[in-house]
Short mmCIF file of C-alpha atoms in Angstrom, two decimals:
data_model
loop_
_atom_site.label_atom_id
_atom_site.label_comp_id
_atom_site.label_asym_id
_atom_site.label_seq_id
_atom_site.Cartn_x
_atom_site.Cartn_y
_atom_site.Cartn_z
CA MET A 21 0.00 0.00 0.00
CA ILE A 22 1.33 3.43 -0.95
CA LYS A 23 1.32 5.66 2.12
CA ASP A 24 2.81 8.97 0.98
CA PHE A 25 2.84 11.09 -2.16
CA ASP A 26 6.65 11.10 -2.51
CA SER A 27 6.60 7.31 -2.79
CA LEU A 28 3.79 7.49 -5.35
CA GLU A 29 5.70 10.06 -7.40
CA THR A 30 8.94 8.03 -7.36
CA GLN A 31 7.31 4.71 -8.26
CA LEU A 32 5.34 6.26 -11.13
CA ALA A 33 8.45 7.96 -12.52
CA ASP A 34 10.33 4.64 -12.51
CA ALA A 35 7.44 2.87 -14.23
CA ILE A 36 7.21 5.57 -16.92
CA ASP A 37 10.94 5.45 -17.58
CA ALA A 38 10.64 1.67 -18.08
CA TYR A 39 7.46 1.97 -20.25
CA ASP A 40 6.01 -0.54 -17.77
CA LEU A 41 2.21 -0.51 -17.99
CA SER A 42 1.81 -3.41 -15.56
CA ALA A 43 3.78 -1.44 -12.94
CA ILE A 44 1.48 1.57 -13.39
CA VAL A 45 -1.56 -0.68 -13.01
CA HIS A 46 -0.04 -2.19 -9.87
CA ILE A 47 0.61 1.28 -8.42
CA SER A 48 -2.98 2.31 -9.15
CA GLN A 49 -4.19 -0.74 -7.24
CA GLN A 50 -1.99 0.10 -4.26
CA LEU A 51 -3.65 3.44 -3.56
CA PRO A 52 -5.43 3.54 -0.18
CA ALA A 53 -9.21 3.46 -0.32
CA ASP A 54 -9.29 6.89 1.30
CA ALA A 55 -6.55 8.35 -0.97
CA PRO A 56 -7.13 12.02 -1.85
CA GLU A 57 -8.72 12.63 -5.24
CA ASP A 58 -5.64 14.50 -6.41
CA TRP A 59 -3.61 11.28 -5.91
CA ARG A 60 -5.94 9.44 -8.28
CA GLN A 61 -5.79 12.31 -10.77
CA TYR A 62 -2.00 12.23 -10.54
CA VAL A 63 -1.90 8.49 -11.33
CA LEU A 64 -4.15 9.06 -14.35
CA GLU A 65 -2.37 12.13 -15.75
CA SER A 66 1.24 11.48 -14.70
CA GLY A 67 1.03 7.72 -15.08
CA PHE A 68 -1.28 6.33 -17.75
CA LEU A 69 -1.56 9.47 -19.88
CA VAL A 70 2.15 10.35 -19.74
CA LEU A 71 3.00 6.81 -20.88
CA LEU A 72 0.47 7.23 -23.68
CA SER A 73 2.03 10.55 -24.73
CA TYR A 74 5.49 8.92 -24.84
CA LEU A 75 4.13 6.15 -27.04
CA GLU A 76 2.41 8.67 -29.34
CA TYR A 77 5.68 10.54 -29.77
CA ASP A 78 7.58 7.32 -30.45
CA GLN A 79 4.94 6.33 -33.00
CA MET A 80 5.29 9.66 -34.82
CA CYS A 81 9.08 9.18 -34.88
CA GLY A 82 8.72 5.65 -36.26
CA LYS A 83 10.23 4.06 -33.15
CA LEU A 84 7.38 1.71 -32.24
CA SER A 85 7.07 -1.84 -33.52
CA ASP A 86 4.03 -3.18 -35.37
CA GLY A 87 2.23 -3.72 -32.07
CA GLY A 88 2.76 -0.15 -30.86
CA LEU A 89 -0.77 1.06 -31.57
CA ASP A 90 -2.25 -2.02 -29.92
CA PHE A 91 -0.15 -1.24 -26.84
CA MET A 92 -1.51 2.31 -26.85
CA ASP A 93 -5.07 0.91 -26.91
CA GLU A 94 -4.13 -1.31 -23.96
CA VAL A 95 -2.88 1.72 -22.01
CA ILE A 96 -6.19 3.50 -22.65
CA GLU A 97 -8.22 0.46 -21.56
CA GLU A 98 -6.32 0.21 -18.27
CA ALA A 99 -6.65 3.97 -17.73
CA GLU A 100 -10.41 3.79 -18.30
CA LYS A 101 -10.73 0.91 -15.81
CA PHE A 102 -8.89 2.95 -13.21
CA TYR A 103 -10.63 6.25 -14.00
CA GLY A 104 -14.08 4.71 -14.23
CA SER A 105 -15.00 6.71 -17.36
CA PRO A 106 -14.27 6.52 -21.09
CA LEU A 107 -11.39 8.53 -22.55
CA PRO A 108 -12.75 9.27 -26.04
CA PHE A 109 -10.21 11.98 -26.87
CA GLN A 110 -7.31 9.61 -26.28
CA ARG A 111 -9.06 6.88 -28.26
CA ALA A 112 -9.57 9.31 -31.13
CA GLN A 113 -5.88 10.18 -31.16
CA VAL A 114 -4.90 6.53 -31.52
CA LEU A 115 -7.51 5.98 -34.22
CA TYR A 116 -6.11 8.96 -36.09
CA GLN A 117 -2.64 7.43 -35.88
CA ARG A 118 -4.08 4.19 -37.29
CA TYR A 119 -5.53 6.27 -40.12
CA GLU A 120 -2.16 7.89 -40.86
CA GLU A 121 -0.44 4.50 -40.85
CA LEU A 122 -2.84 3.11 -43.51
CA GLU A 123 -3.54 6.26 -45.53
CA SER A 124 -1.12 5.38 -48.34
CA THR A 125 -1.78 1.60 -48.44
CA ASP A 126 -5.44 0.95 -47.55
CA ILE A 127 -7.47 4.14 -47.85
CA THR A 128 -10.80 2.33 -47.33
CA LEU A 129 -9.82 0.99 -43.90
CA ALA A 130 -8.06 4.26 -43.11
CA GLN A 131 -11.32 6.15 -43.63
CA VAL A 132 -13.08 3.73 -41.27
CA TYR A 133 -10.62 4.70 -38.54
CA LEU A 134 -11.10 8.37 -39.39
CA ARG A 135 -14.89 8.08 -38.99
CA GLN A 136 -14.46 6.19 -35.72
CA ALA A 137 -12.16 8.92 -34.43
CA ILE A 138 -14.74 11.58 -35.31
CA ALA A 139 -17.40 9.57 -33.47
CA GLU A 140 -15.20 9.36 -30.36
CA LEU A 141 -14.60 13.11 -30.43
CA THR A 142 -18.30 13.81 -30.89
CA GLU A 143 -18.94 11.76 -27.75
CA ALA A 144 -16.21 13.62 -25.86
CA LEU A 145 -17.67 17.01 -26.81
CA GLU A 146 -21.14 16.00 -25.66
CA VAL A 147 -19.73 15.65 -22.15
CA HIS A 148 -17.22 18.50 -22.35
CA PRO A 149 -18.37 20.97 -25.05
CA ASP A 150 -15.61 23.46 -24.11
CA ASP A 151 -12.79 20.97 -24.75
CA THR A 152 -10.76 22.97 -27.28
CA LEU A 153 -8.30 20.15 -28.01
CA ALA A 154 -11.10 17.73 -28.89
CA ARG A 155 -12.88 20.30 -31.04
CA SER A 156 -9.71 21.28 -32.88
CA LEU A 157 -8.89 17.65 -33.64
CA LYS A 158 -12.47 16.97 -34.75
CA ALA A 159 -12.35 19.93 -37.15
CA ARG A 160 -9.03 18.69 -38.55
CA LEU A 161 -10.43 15.18 -39.08
CA TYR A 162 -13.58 16.46 -40.79
CA ASP A 163 -11.38 18.51 -43.10
CA GLN A 164 -9.32 15.39 -43.81
CA GLN A 165 -12.50 13.51 -44.69
CA ALA A 166 -13.54 16.31 -47.02
CA GLN A 167 -10.33 15.91 -48.98
CA LEU A 168 -10.74 12.12 -49.23
CA ASP A 169 -14.45 11.82 -49.95
CA VAL A 170 -15.11 14.01 -52.98
CA GLU A 171 -18.85 13.23 -53.17
CA ASN A 172 -19.47 14.33 -49.59
CA ALA A 173 -16.71 16.92 -49.39
CA TYR A 174 -19.04 19.87 -48.88
CA SER A 175 -20.81 18.25 -45.92
CA TYR A 176 -17.55 17.29 -44.19
CA TRP A 177 -15.95 20.67 -44.86
CA LYS A 178 -19.04 22.44 -43.46
CA SER A 179 -18.78 20.34 -40.29
CA ALA A 180 -15.11 21.25 -39.98
CA LEU A 181 -15.96 24.93 -40.40
CA ASP A 182 -18.75 24.72 -37.80
CA ASP A 183 -16.33 23.29 -35.27
CA ILE A 184 -13.48 25.68 -35.94
CA ASN A 185 -15.83 28.68 -35.78
CA LYS A 186 -16.58 27.75 -32.16
CA LEU A 187 -12.91 28.30 -31.29
CA GLU A 188 -11.35 31.71 -30.86
CA GLU A 189 -7.85 30.24 -30.90
CA SER A 190 -6.50 27.75 -33.47
CA ILE A 191 -5.87 30.52 -36.01
CA GLU A 192 -3.59 28.36 -38.14
CA LEU A 193 -6.11 25.50 -38.38
CA LYS A 194 -8.86 28.00 -39.21
CA LEU A 195 -6.76 29.43 -42.05
CA TRP A 196 -6.08 25.95 -43.37
CA ILE A 197 -9.76 24.99 -43.43
CA LEU A 198 -10.86 28.30 -44.91
CA TYR A 199 -8.25 28.67 -47.64
CA HIS A 200 -6.89 25.33 -48.74
CA SER A 201 -7.24 24.27 -52.35
CA TRP A 202 -9.05 21.17 -53.63
CA GLU A 203 -7.87 18.67 -56.21
CA LYS A 204 -11.41 18.04 -57.51
CA PRO A 205 -13.44 21.03 -56.33
CA ASP A 206 -17.20 20.88 -55.89
CA PRO A 207 -18.69 24.16 -57.21
CA SER A 208 -21.03 24.46 -54.22
CA LEU A 209 -18.11 23.92 -51.85
CA LEU A 210 -15.99 26.53 -53.61
CA LYS A 211 -18.83 29.04 -53.42
CA ALA A 212 -19.35 28.35 -49.72
CA GLN A 213 -15.60 28.55 -49.08
CA GLU A 214 -15.32 31.90 -50.86
CA LEU A 215 -18.22 33.27 -48.79
CA ALA A 216 -16.66 31.97 -45.57
CA GLN A 217 -13.33 33.60 -46.48
CA LYS A 218 -15.01 36.98 -47.01
CA GLN A 219 -16.93 36.69 -43.73
CA PHE A 220 -13.75 35.76 -41.90
CA GLU A 221 -11.81 38.69 -43.36
CA VAL A 222 -14.59 41.14 -42.41
CA LYS A 223 -14.64 39.71 -38.87
CA ILE A 224 -10.85 39.99 -38.64
CA GLU A 225 -10.97 43.64 -39.75
CA TYR A 226 -13.30 44.37 -36.83
CA GLN A 227 -11.25 42.35 -34.31
CA LEU A 228 -8.05 44.14 -35.31
CA THR A 229 -9.53 47.46 -34.19
CA THR A 230 -9.65 46.20 -30.59
CA ASN A 231 -6.84 43.62 -30.73
CA PRO A 232 -4.14 44.91 -33.09
CA ASP A 233 -1.68 42.17 -32.05
CA LEU A 234 -3.95 39.60 -33.72
CA ILE A 235 -2.31 40.54 -37.02
CA TRP A 236 0.84 38.65 -36.00
CA GLN A 237 -1.05 35.44 -35.22
CA LEU A 238 -2.68 35.63 -38.63
CA LEU A 239 0.61 36.22 -40.40
CA GLU A 240 2.55 33.56 -38.48
CA GLY A 241 -0.12 30.95 -39.17
CA GLY A 242 -0.58 31.91 -42.81
CA ILE A 243 3.14 32.08 -43.60
CA ARG A 244 3.78 28.73 -41.91
CA ILE A 245 1.10 27.09 -44.08
CA LEU A 246 2.39 28.71 -47.29
CA GLU A 247 5.90 27.45 -46.61
CA TRP A 248 4.80 23.91 -47.48
CA LYS A 249 1.48 24.26 -49.31
CA ASP A 250 0.56 26.57 -52.18
CA MET A 251 -2.80 28.24 -51.50
CA PRO A 252 -3.42 31.18 -53.87
CA GLU A 253 -6.28 32.70 -51.84
CA LEU A 254 -4.33 32.47 -48.59
CA LYS A 255 -1.26 33.95 -50.28
CA GLU A 256 -3.38 36.91 -51.33
CA ALA A 257 -4.79 37.29 -47.80
CA VAL A 258 -1.31 37.11 -46.22
CA SER A 259 -0.06 39.77 -48.62
CA MET A 260 -2.98 41.99 -47.59
CA TRP A 261 -2.28 41.42 -43.86
CA LEU A 262 1.43 42.11 -44.36
CA ASP A 263 0.61 45.49 -45.86
CA GLN A 264 -1.81 46.18 -43.01
CA SER A 265 0.90 45.31 -40.49
CA LEU A 266 2.90 48.33 -41.69
CA ASP A 267 0.33 50.51 -39.90
CA TRP A 268 0.41 48.44 -36.71
CA TYR A 269 1.12 50.43 -33.58
CA ASN A 270 0.85 49.26 -30.00
CA PRO A 271 2.96 51.08 -27.39
CA GLN A 272 1.84 48.47 -24.84
CA ALA A 273 3.03 45.54 -26.94
CA THR A 274 4.88 42.90 -24.93
CA PRO A 275 8.54 42.15 -25.73
CA SER A 276 7.57 38.68 -27.02
CA VAL A 277 5.10 40.22 -29.50
CA LEU A 278 7.69 42.76 -30.62
CA ARG A 279 10.31 40.06 -31.14
CA SER A 280 7.92 37.84 -33.12
CA ALA A 281 6.74 40.77 -35.22
CA GLY A 282 10.29 41.92 -35.95
CA LEU A 283 11.50 38.46 -36.94
CA LEU A 284 8.47 37.87 -39.15
CA LEU A 285 8.81 41.20 -40.95
CA SER A 286 12.57 40.93 -41.39
CA GLY A 287 12.12 37.44 -42.89
CA GLN A 288 9.42 38.64 -45.26
CA GLY A 289 11.42 41.75 -46.11
CA LYS A 290 14.37 39.63 -47.24
CA LYS A 291 12.13 37.14 -49.06
CA HIS A 292 10.13 39.73 -50.99
CA GLN A 293 12.89 42.39 -51.16
CA ARG A 294 10.63 44.90 -49.41
CA VAL A 295 12.42 47.68 -47.54
CA ASP A 296 9.13 48.89 -46.03
CA TYR A 297 8.84 45.54 -44.21
CA LEU A 298 12.41 45.98 -43.00
CA ASP A 299 11.66 49.51 -41.78
CA LYS A 300 8.79 48.15 -39.70
CA ALA A 301 10.95 45.28 -38.42
CA ALA A 302 13.56 47.81 -37.26
CA GLU A 303 10.85 49.76 -35.48
CA CYS A 304 9.73 46.60 -33.63
CA PHE A 305 13.28 45.71 -32.53
CA GLU A 306 14.00 49.30 -31.44
CA GLN A 307 10.83 49.27 -29.34
CA PHE A 308 11.88 45.92 -27.86
CA ILE A 309 15.36 47.23 -26.93
CA GLN A 310 13.81 50.23 -25.21
CA LYS A 311 11.66 47.90 -23.10
CA GLU A 312 14.30 45.19 -22.51
CA PRO A 313 17.77 46.73 -22.88
CA ALA A 314 19.45 43.67 -21.32
CA HIS A 315 18.45 41.36 -24.21
CA ALA A 316 21.38 41.35 -26.63
CA MET A 317 19.92 39.09 -29.37
CA GLU A 318 17.58 41.87 -30.45
CA VAL A 319 20.66 44.04 -31.05
CA TYR A 320 21.85 41.39 -33.52
CA TYR A 321 18.37 41.15 -35.10
CA LEU A 322 18.25 44.93 -35.57
CA ALA A 323 21.74 45.06 -37.07
CA GLU A 324 20.76 42.26 -39.49
CA VAL A 325 17.72 44.27 -40.59
CA TRP A 326 19.95 47.16 -41.66
CA LYS A 327 22.41 44.76 -43.32
CA SER A 328 19.52 43.20 -45.31
CA TYR A 329 18.33 46.72 -46.16
CA ALA A 330 21.77 47.49 -47.60
CA ASP A 331 21.71 44.31 -49.70
CA ILE A 332 18.38 45.31 -51.26
CA ILE A 333 19.59 48.85 -51.99
CA ASP A 334 22.77 47.47 -53.58
CA LYS A 335 20.72 45.19 -55.84
CA GLN A 336 18.76 48.24 -56.96
CA GLY A 337 21.99 49.76 -58.24
CA GLU A 338 22.48 52.25 -55.41
CA SER A 339 24.91 52.25 -52.49
CA GLY A 340 23.76 50.55 -49.30
CA LEU A 341 26.73 51.76 -47.24
CA LYS A 342 24.53 54.11 -45.23
CA TYR A 343 22.59 51.14 -43.89
CA ILE A 344 25.74 49.12 -43.20
CA ALA A 345 26.86 52.09 -41.10
CA LYS A 346 23.53 51.92 -39.25
CA ALA A 347 24.11 48.26 -38.47
CA TRP A 348 27.59 48.99 -37.10
CA LEU A 349 26.22 51.84 -35.01
CA VAL A 350 23.67 49.48 -33.47
CA TYR A 351 26.44 47.14 -32.33
CA ARG A 352 28.64 49.97 -31.03
CA GLU A 353 25.81 51.59 -29.08
CA HIS A 354 25.05 48.29 -27.34
CA GLU A 355 28.55 46.81 -27.28
CA GLU A 356 28.61 46.43 -23.49
CA ILE A 357 25.58 44.13 -23.39
CA VAL A 358 26.61 42.31 -26.60
CA LYS A 359 30.01 41.41 -25.15
CA ILE A 360 28.58 39.50 -22.20
CA ASN A 361 26.38 37.24 -24.36
CA PHE A 362 28.10 34.62 -26.52
CA SER A 363 25.68 34.36 -29.48
CA PRO A 364 25.34 38.11 -30.21
CA LEU A 365 29.07 38.53 -29.57
CA PHE A 366 29.80 35.88 -32.21
CA HIS A 367 27.42 37.58 -34.64
CA TYR A 368 29.18 40.87 -33.92
CA ALA A 369 32.51 39.26 -34.82
CA GLU A 370 31.02 37.91 -38.07
CA PHE A 371 29.70 41.37 -38.86
CA MET A 372 33.12 42.93 -38.21
CA GLU A 373 34.66 40.36 -40.56
CA TYR A 374 32.04 41.29 -43.17
CA LEU A 375 32.90 44.98 -42.73
CA TYR A 376 36.60 44.27 -43.14
CA TYR A 377 35.93 42.90 -46.64
CA GLN A 378 34.03 46.08 -47.71
CA ASP A 379 36.83 47.99 -49.42
CA ASP A 380 34.65 51.04 -50.09
CA PHE A 381 33.41 51.31 -46.51
CA PRO A 382 34.96 54.34 -44.76
CA ASN A 383 36.80 53.64 -41.50
CA ARG A 384 36.30 49.90 -41.79
CA PRO A 385 37.74 47.87 -38.90
CA SER A 386 41.37 46.83 -39.07
CA GLU A 387 42.57 43.25 -39.30
CA GLU A 388 43.74 43.50 -35.68
CA GLU A 389 40.27 44.62 -34.49
CA VAL A 390 38.54 41.72 -36.24
CA LEU A 391 41.01 39.11 -35.00
CA SER A 392 40.93 40.50 -31.47
CA LEU A 393 37.15 40.19 -31.38
CA ALA A 394 37.26 36.68 -32.88
CA LYS A 395 39.70 35.59 -30.15
CA GLU A 396 37.47 37.17 -27.52
CA VAL A 397 34.54 35.12 -28.82
CA GLU A 398 36.67 31.96 -28.86
CA GLU A 399 37.58 32.47 -25.21
CA ALA A 400 33.97 33.29 -24.29
CA GLY A 401 32.84 30.01 -25.83
CA ASN A 402 35.68 28.12 -24.13
CA GLY A 403 36.63 26.56 -27.47
CA HIS A 404 33.30 24.77 -27.87
CA TYR A 405 32.35 26.57 -31.10
CA SER A 406 34.12 26.45 -34.45
CA GLY A 407 32.88 29.84 -35.71
CA PRO A 408 35.58 32.06 -34.15
CA GLY A 409 38.34 29.81 -35.49
CA MET A 410 36.77 29.90 -38.95
CA ILE A 411 36.80 33.71 -38.86
CA GLN A 412 40.53 33.68 -38.06
CA THR A 413 41.12 31.11 -40.81
CA ARG A 414 39.26 33.12 -43.45
CA MET A 415 41.07 36.31 -42.46
CA ALA A 416 44.42 34.55 -42.91
CA LEU A 417 43.37 33.19 -46.32
CA VAL A 418 42.17 36.61 -47.51
CA ASN A 419 45.50 38.13 -46.48
CA ASN A 420 47.50 35.30 -48.16
CA ASP A 421 49.00 34.28 -44.83
CA THR A 422 49.38 30.55 -45.49
CA ASP A 423 51.23 29.69 -42.27
CA THR A 424 48.59 31.33 -40.10
CA ALA A 425 45.78 29.68 -42.08
CA LEU A 426 47.35 26.23 -41.61
CA TYR A 427 47.77 26.95 -37.90
CA HIS A 428 44.10 27.85 -37.39
CA ILE A 429 42.85 24.96 -39.54
CA SER A 430 44.97 22.57 -37.47
CA ARG A 431 43.54 24.02 -34.25
CA LEU A 432 40.01 23.59 -35.57
CA LEU A 433 40.67 19.99 -36.60
CA LEU A 434 42.18 19.16 -33.21
CA ARG A 435 39.14 20.57 -31.39
CA PHE A 436 36.32 19.45 -33.67
CA GLU A 437 37.63 16.67 -35.93
CA LEU A 438 34.75 15.17 -37.95
CA LEU A 439 32.22 17.71 -36.59
CA ILE A 440 33.55 20.30 -39.06
CA ASP A 441 33.93 18.06 -42.11
CA GLU A 442 31.56 20.18 -44.20
CA GLN A 443 33.35 23.42 -43.25
CA ILE A 444 36.74 21.92 -44.14
CA LYS A 445 35.31 20.66 -47.42
CA THR A 446 33.94 24.13 -48.20
CA LEU A 447 37.33 25.73 -47.46
CA TYR A 448 38.99 23.30 -49.84
CA GLN A 449 36.42 23.73 -52.59
CA THR A 450 36.53 27.54 -52.45
CA LEU A 451 40.32 27.94 -52.50
CA PRO A 452 41.45 30.16 -55.37
CA HIS A 453 43.39 28.48 -58.21
CA GLN A 454 46.56 30.31 -57.22
CA ALA A 455 46.45 29.03 -53.62
CA PRO A 456 49.83 27.68 -52.39
CA LYS A 457 50.28 23.95 -52.97
CA ILE A 458 51.06 23.33 -49.28
CA LEU A 459 47.64 24.72 -48.34
CA THR A 460 45.80 22.85 -51.10
CA ASP A 461 47.50 19.57 -50.20
CA PHE A 462 46.82 20.03 -46.48
CA LEU A 463 43.08 20.63 -46.99
CA LYS A 464 42.81 17.83 -49.56
CA GLN A 465 44.43 15.43 -47.08
CA ALA A 466 42.08 16.63 -44.30
CA VAL A 467 38.96 16.14 -46.46
CA GLU A 468 40.02 12.64 -47.51
CA PHE A 469 40.97 11.70 -43.96
CA LEU A 470 37.65 12.84 -42.47
CA GLU A 471 35.80 10.82 -45.12
CA GLU A 472 37.99 7.81 -44.29
CA ILE A 473 37.18 7.81 -40.55
CA THR A 474 33.46 8.56 -40.88
CA PRO A 475 32.07 4.98 -40.62
CA HIS A 476 33.56 4.17 -37.19
CA TYR A 477 34.15 7.63 -35.75
CA CYS A 478 33.48 8.60 -32.13
CA TYR A 479 34.01 12.22 -31.08
CA ASP A 480 36.61 12.36 -28.32
CA PRO A 481 39.05 15.27 -28.79
CA LYS A 482 42.19 15.15 -26.68
CA LEU A 483 43.05 18.85 -26.32
CA SER A 484 41.11 21.63 -24.61
CA LEU A 485 41.28 25.24 -25.77
CA ALA A 486 43.64 26.04 -22.88
CA GLU A 487 45.95 23.20 -23.91
CA LEU A 488 45.86 24.26 -27.56
CA ASN A 489 46.83 27.78 -26.55
CA GLN A 490 50.03 26.42 -25.01
CA LEU A 491 51.24 24.95 -28.31
CA THR A 492 53.45 26.72 -30.83
CA ARG A 493 52.41 26.75 -34.49
CA GLU A 494 54.77 23.91 -35.31
CA GLU A 495 53.58 21.89 -32.32
CA THR A 496 49.95 22.46 -33.37
CA THR A 497 50.39 21.13 -36.93
CA GLU A 498 52.47 18.23 -35.59
CA ALA A 499 49.75 17.44 -33.01
CA TRP A 500 47.19 17.16 -35.81
CA GLN A 501 49.41 14.74 -37.78
CA ASN A 502 49.77 12.61 -34.62
CA ARG A 503 46.02 12.78 -33.96
CA MET A 504 45.27 11.52 -37.47
CA GLU A 505 47.41 8.45 -36.81
CA GLU A 506 45.67 7.87 -33.45
CA LEU A 507 42.27 8.04 -35.12
CA ARG A 508 43.37 5.66 -37.89
CA GLN A 509 44.52 3.11 -35.31
CA ALA A 510 41.26 3.53 -33.39
CA GLN A 511 39.37 2.87 -36.63
CA ILE A 512 41.33 -0.35 -37.18
CA ARG A 513 40.62 -1.54 -33.62
CA ARG A 514 36.89 -0.85 -33.92
CA ARG A 515 36.73 -2.56 -37.31
CA ASN A 516 38.54 -5.62 -35.99
CA TYR A 517 36.26 -5.78 -32.97
CA GLU A 518 33.15 -5.63 -35.14
CA ASP A 519 34.53 -8.34 -37.45
CA GLN A 520 35.19 -10.59 -34.45
CA ASN A 521 31.87 -9.80 -32.77
CA PRO A 522 29.28 -9.61 -35.57
CA ILE A 523 25.76 -8.55 -34.68
CA VAL A 524 23.53 -11.60 -35.05
#
């Protein structure tokens, strides 16, 4: 008999970790007859339903065996016995997973599971009509049915719309149902869909007058859908909402809204080459920085907006240097906060490297300034990131300093080995034709070696950043040659072991 909550919590956690349904059932049977109701609720939610959620995730990732869905049904059955009531929402989720598993091989049986799932959700909503998760899933399943059953598509789509209209949230699902295209459209459905779209857009116009931040939910949902599905009507609506967002103003906007809005607009500005979107993005980030001056990532986001602005202006045949200068000013004005945060500090170093290559930029940073900042970033990251070393390598290559380039490449290889194979390959492939033979040969050897050790490789570098810093240039390149031989021998040992101990 379980006598205290700590014991209950520990035993359930162990059972969940072991995916042990029988242990959860045993625990549920060991509860005292007078156990508090919250103990029983805990066993249901943190025991049976957590195990079910783990299994659902494993199923989506393709980790479960053929009997995985049957095991999920077994978990639900045991949970219902313990709880004393049906769990239709959970049953519907499993039925939907059965549908997805059969959709491409047996569409007839798949549709049976889809209809059963809808029936379970209908039952759940009769008991709990305000269950938003059940209603959202039911709307999604009706919409799925509409796409599969052409003859009854209008009826299913109308049911999906009825459900989704009862939810204030679920903006993305609502956009999907309202705007998605049909392979074999029914004229009556298309007419109803067009009417529903117009009604929705009128309703949104009214809601935006009292809730201006709603525009960002609309845009985030619509853009996410358009990234993987072409919907001409939705594309037109998103374009309209993007233009409306240029007039958005909310001095009480939260930092999270300002960040989301700025990132969305900067992304769309780059995609569509629209400087007005970038102007609005800059406004959002500036407002964020005023509210939260200790957040350095927004400094980077704002600088990137002006850098993107310069790129667009350059493509239009004019000089974007004025906007590059704005980006640099942003970093310099907030340098103190940037320098105590690794990610924005690294981006600052990348930006300084970029500036160094701009020959027509007045007062561009010197080589020493760029390298000093790159080393500062390297120390801040304790040698766990390859980016600062790559900056130093590229600077050496640009300045035709072969010895220094070989030194930094060797350091990178000693710290990261196979983790930077693509970066090493890119360096090799982008070397100019006139590059010194010693550099070309070194990179060619590194690329071939990293490919050679790939099948049996295990990341286990031998030198820390502090230890690397103690080595001379000659000692560094020699250390990499020795490390290559160590890794080759380790490969041979692993290969021999696998040959002697084959997996049966």
